[in-house]
Tab-separated table of C-alpha atoms in Angstrom:
chain	number	residue	atom	x	y	z
A	1	PHE	CA	13.864	16.805	7.846
A	2	TYR	CA	13.582	14.240	5.123
A	3	SER	CA	17.112	12.808	5.596
A	4	VAL	CA	17.898	9.940	3.138
A	5	SER	CA	19.795	8.205	5.717
A	6	ARG	CA	16.582	7.792	7.870
A	7	THR	CA	14.051	6.868	5.246
A	8	ASN	CA	13.204	3.459	3.857
A	9	SER	CA	10.775	4.731	1.217
A	10	LEU	CA	11.504	5.692	-2.503
A	11	ASP	CA	10.857	9.468	-1.917
A	12	SER	CA	10.782	9.759	1.872
A	13	GLU	CA	6.970	8.912	2.057
A	14	ASP	CA	7.390	7.211	5.469
A	15	LEU	CA	8.921	10.327	7.186
A	16	LYS	CA	6.309	12.782	5.332
A	17	LEU	CA	3.552	10.234	6.661
A	18	ASN	CA	5.251	10.443	10.197
A	19	LYS	CA	5.224	14.219	10.017
A	20	ILE	CA	1.499	14.127	9.136
A	21	LEU	CA	0.814	11.739	12.315
A	22	LEU	CA	2.726	13.928	14.421
A	23	LYS	CA	0.828	16.965	13.365
A	24	GLN	CA	-2.524	15.170	13.651
A	25	PHE	CA	-1.898	13.222	17.044
A	26	GLY	CA	0.979	14.842	18.755
A	27	GLN	CA	3.019	12.393	20.595
A	28	ILE	CA	2.551	8.811	18.947
A	29	ASP	CA	2.618	5.322	20.560
A	30	TYR	CA	3.760	3.574	17.419
A	31	LYS	CA	2.516	0.142	18.946
A	32	ASN	CA	-0.971	1.687	18.389
A	33	ILE	CA	-0.757	2.043	14.847
A	34	GLN	CA	-2.056	-0.667	12.346
A	35	ILE	CA	-1.211	-0.307	8.618
A	36	PHE	CA	-2.851	-2.000	5.790
A	37	ASP	CA	-0.364	-2.099	2.898
A	38	VAL	CA	-1.827	-3.297	-0.352
A	39	GLY	CA	0.805	-3.795	-3.034
A	40	SER	CA	3.500	-3.689	-0.249
A	41	GLY	CA	6.544	-4.794	-2.398
A	42	HIS	CA	9.627	-5.338	-0.469
A	43	PRO	CA	9.531	-5.502	3.259
A	44	LYS	CA	12.501	-3.031	3.598
A	45	ILE	CA	13.524	-1.826	0.115
A	46	HIS	CA	11.341	1.353	-0.910
A	47	SER	CA	8.922	0.264	1.879
A	48	ASN	CA	6.532	2.855	3.283
A	49	SER	CA	5.692	0.892	6.478
A	50	TYR	CA	9.145	-0.386	7.590
A	51	PHE	CA	10.044	2.695	9.199
A	52	PHE	CA	6.737	2.192	11.412
A	53	TYR	CA	7.374	-1.639	12.003
A	54	LYS	CA	10.891	-0.761	13.431
A	55	ARG	CA	9.082	1.453	16.002
A	56	GLY	CA	6.373	-1.269	16.961
A	57	SER	CA	3.654	-0.800	14.386
A	58	SER	CA	1.965	-3.580	12.887
A	59	THR	CA	1.156	-4.188	9.153
A	60	VAL	CA	-1.150	-6.314	7.016
A	61	ALA	CA	0.826	-6.549	3.775
A	62	VAL	CA	-0.441	-7.955	0.570
A	63	ASP	CA	1.409	-8.304	-2.660
A	64	THR	CA	1.209	-10.443	-5.802
A	65	ASN	CA	4.868	-11.183	-5.778
A	66	LYS	CA	5.400	-14.484	-4.124
A	67	ASN	CA	9.125	-13.992	-3.522
A	68	LEU	CA	8.613	-10.606	-1.882
A	69	ILE	CA	5.829	-12.186	0.554
A	70	LYS	CA	8.432	-14.936	1.299
A	71	LEU	CA	10.797	-12.270	2.308
A	72	TYR	CA	8.159	-10.563	4.412
A	73	LYS	CA	7.396	-13.800	6.262
A	74	LYS	CA	11.300	-13.942	7.180
A	75	SER	CA	12.116	-10.563	7.883
A	76	ARG	CA	8.978	-9.170	9.448
A	77	ASN	CA	7.417	-12.249	10.807
A	78	GLU	CA	5.409	-10.357	13.346
A	79	ASP	CA	3.367	-8.805	10.592
A	80	VAL	CA	0.661	-10.384	8.707
A	81	SER	CA	1.746	-11.018	5.003
A	82	ILE	CA	-0.479	-12.320	2.275
A	83	TYR	CA	0.241	-13.669	-1.085
A	84	GLY	CA	-2.381	-12.633	-3.700
A	85	ALA	CA	-4.279	-9.886	-5.367
A	86	VAL	CA	-7.059	-7.654	-4.019
A	87	SER	CA	-9.990	-7.519	-6.149
A	88	ASN	CA	-13.779	-6.494	-5.738
A	89	ASN	CA	-14.566	-10.055	-6.767
A	90	LYS	CA	-12.949	-13.085	-5.280
A	91	ASP	CA	-14.079	-15.227	-8.303
A	92	THR	CA	-11.989	-13.023	-10.667
A	93	GLU	CA	-9.240	-14.877	-12.383
A	94	LEU	CA	-6.239	-12.573	-12.427
A	95	TYR	CA	-2.660	-13.096	-13.585
A	96	PHE	CA	0.340	-11.524	-12.156
A	97	TYR	CA	2.988	-9.795	-14.574
A	98	GLU	CA	6.211	-10.095	-12.869
A	99	MET	CA	8.577	-7.487	-14.344
A	100	THR	CA	12.108	-6.063	-13.871
A	101	PRO	CA	12.286	-3.530	-12.181
A	102	TRP	CA	9.920	-5.333	-9.705
A	103	GLU	CA	8.393	-2.019	-8.821
A	104	VAL	CA	6.324	-1.877	-12.074
A	105	SER	CA	4.925	-5.303	-11.793
A	106	THR	CA	1.241	-5.632	-11.980
A	107	THR	CA	-2.073	-7.732	-12.437
A	108	ASN	CA	-3.250	-5.084	-14.866
A	109	TYR	CA	-2.782	-6.023	-18.585
A	110	GLU	CA	-3.031	-2.454	-19.892
A	111	TRP	CA	-0.569	-1.210	-17.399
A	112	TYR	CA	1.770	-4.228	-18.088
A	113	LYS	CA	1.642	-3.296	-21.801
A	114	LYS	CA	2.225	0.433	-21.136
A	115	MET	CA	5.424	-0.211	-18.997
A	116	LEU	CA	6.705	-2.364	-21.827
A	117	GLU	CA	6.266	0.576	-24.398
A	118	ILE	CA	7.401	3.600	-22.259
A	119	THR	CA	9.974	2.131	-19.948
A	120	ASN	CA	12.908	-0.348	-20.181
A	121	ALA	CA	10.841	-2.941	-18.244
A	122	THR	CA	11.083	-6.514	-19.285
A	123	LEU	CA	8.609	-9.533	-18.439
A	124	VAL	CA	10.044	-11.990	-16.019
A	125	SER	CA	7.085	-14.251	-15.645
A	126	LYS	CA	3.209	-14.489	-15.919
A	127	ASN	CA	1.419	-16.411	-13.055
A	128	LYS	CA	-2.159	-16.825	-11.962
A	129	VAL	CA	-2.499	-15.587	-8.457
A	130	PRO	CA	-5.020	-16.131	-5.502
A	131	VAL	CA	-7.637	-13.519	-5.121
A	132	ILE	CA	-8.822	-11.821	-1.835
A	133	THR	CA	-11.492	-9.025	-1.637
A	134	PHE	CA	-10.449	-6.062	0.497
A	135	ASN	CA	-13.719	-6.513	2.491
A	136	ASP	CA	-12.547	-10.116	3.627
A	137	LEU	CA	-9.006	-8.508	4.352
A	138	LEU	CA	-10.623	-5.934	6.701
A	139	GLU	CA	-13.133	-8.433	8.300
A	140	ASN	CA	-10.280	-10.802	9.091
A	141	TYR	CA	-7.574	-8.406	10.146
A	142	TYR	CA	-8.836	-5.036	11.014
A	143	ASN	CA	-7.854	-4.446	14.820
A	144	THR	CA	-10.372	-2.219	16.539
A	145	LYS	CA	-7.965	-2.079	19.471
A	146	LYS	CA	-5.399	-0.047	17.414
A	147	SER	CA	-6.088	3.657	17.902
A	148	ILE	CA	-4.482	4.788	14.325
A	149	HIS	CA	-5.200	3.119	11.191
A	150	ILE	CA	-3.416	3.838	7.864
A	151	LEU	CA	-4.246	2.537	4.408
A	152	MET	CA	-1.476	2.313	1.871
A	153	VAL	CA	-2.348	1.448	-1.815
A	154	ASP	CA	0.194	0.897	-4.634
A	155	ILE	CA	-1.109	-1.653	-7.045
A	156	GLU	CA	-0.024	-0.267	-10.420
A	157	GLY	CA	-3.040	0.178	-12.658
A	158	GLU	CA	-5.508	-0.984	-10.213
A	159	SER	CA	-5.451	1.541	-7.165
A	160	SER	CA	-8.269	3.521	-8.333
A	161	ASN	CA	-10.518	0.594	-8.556
A	162	LEU	CA	-9.615	-0.702	-5.025
A	163	ILE	CA	-10.312	2.988	-3.535
A	164	ASN	CA	-13.662	3.265	-5.251
A	165	SER	CA	-14.552	-0.127	-3.615
A	166	ILE	CA	-14.002	0.808	-0.053
A	167	ASP	CA	-16.763	1.700	2.475
A	168	PHE	CA	-14.833	4.251	4.610
A	169	GLY	CA	-17.797	4.702	6.763
A	170	GLN	CA	-17.544	1.063	7.873
A	171	TYR	CA	-13.919	0.867	8.515
A	172	ASP	CA	-12.070	3.895	10.023
A	173	PHE	CA	-8.912	5.081	8.419
A	174	ASP	CA	-7.034	8.049	9.660
A	175	VAL	CA	-4.651	8.491	6.800
A	176	VAL	CA	-4.879	7.169	3.164
A	177	LEU	CA	-1.623	7.103	1.170
A	178	VAL	CA	-2.323	6.462	-2.487
A	179	GLU	CA	-0.177	6.482	-5.631
A	180	LYS	CA	-0.860	9.306	-8.034
A	181	GLU	CA	-1.830	6.802	-10.760
A	182	ALA	CA	-5.164	6.635	-9.248
A	183	LYS	CA	-5.766	10.647	-9.480
A	184	LYS	CA	-8.285	10.661	-12.568
A	185	ASN	CA	-10.271	7.738	-11.368
A	186	PHE	CA	-11.061	7.672	-7.642
A	187	MET	CA	-12.838	9.895	-5.345
A	188	LEU	CA	-12.473	9.587	-1.354
A	189	ASN	CA	-15.482	10.587	0.316
A	190	THR	CA	-16.197	13.884	2.323
A	191	GLN	CA	-14.473	12.361	5.459
A	192	PHE	CA	-11.098	13.157	4.120
A	193	LYS	CA	-8.912	15.997	2.781
A	194	LEU	CA	-5.815	16.249	0.792
A	195	GLU	CA	-3.087	16.902	3.159
A	196	MET	CA	-0.131	16.648	0.930
A	197	GLU	CA	1.290	15.471	-2.321
A	198	ASP	CA	4.640	14.334	-3.597
A	199	LYS	CA	5.966	13.025	-6.711
A	200	PHE	CA	4.382	9.840	-6.437
A	201	ASN	CA	1.585	9.992	-4.029
A	202	TYR	CA	-1.164	11.685	-2.442
A	203	PHE	CA	-1.832	11.638	1.429
A	204	PHE	CA	-5.318	12.077	2.653
A	205	ILE	CA	-6.383	12.551	6.279
A	206	LYS	CA	-9.608	11.989	8.050
A	207	LEU	CA	-11.560	15.096	8.557
């Protein structure tokens, strides 16, 4: 089922997510799906949302890597792509540690130091980045006309903080895909249950 030739994700997350959606909703009109992809990364390579984009879904993509957002605007110009970091406080001063490989880049200093210690990652640059709150993101871009909403969170070292800040009672998400780094620090409210986990992620569905 998880054919490598059909996936754009690192570990077939897109196909696993699609399987969950088919189980939950049956036949899907992909044009009625809206995705919030925080820490979106490359618009195609290792992307969890590109599979859905090709089928007509819309994505609000946020990333602290300016070059990747430029690629987004060129290759997926129908989507909303935002350069910046998501934080609980828009007045927070954040720096982006761009690293090689780009997948471990982060705004979290402790994560940055950890990656230098335990991997072969190297620092490319350190740059101050604009900050947006997740509430502002939702207020500006959440589309109530879409019937299915998906949240993807992959911001190394900060995923748990973002999850903890979300009022899921105010904004309806049908599926939440979050990296396993957040396991020890976050709790989704009782509206969700853990449907699946893989090597890198947890997949939660709304009850």
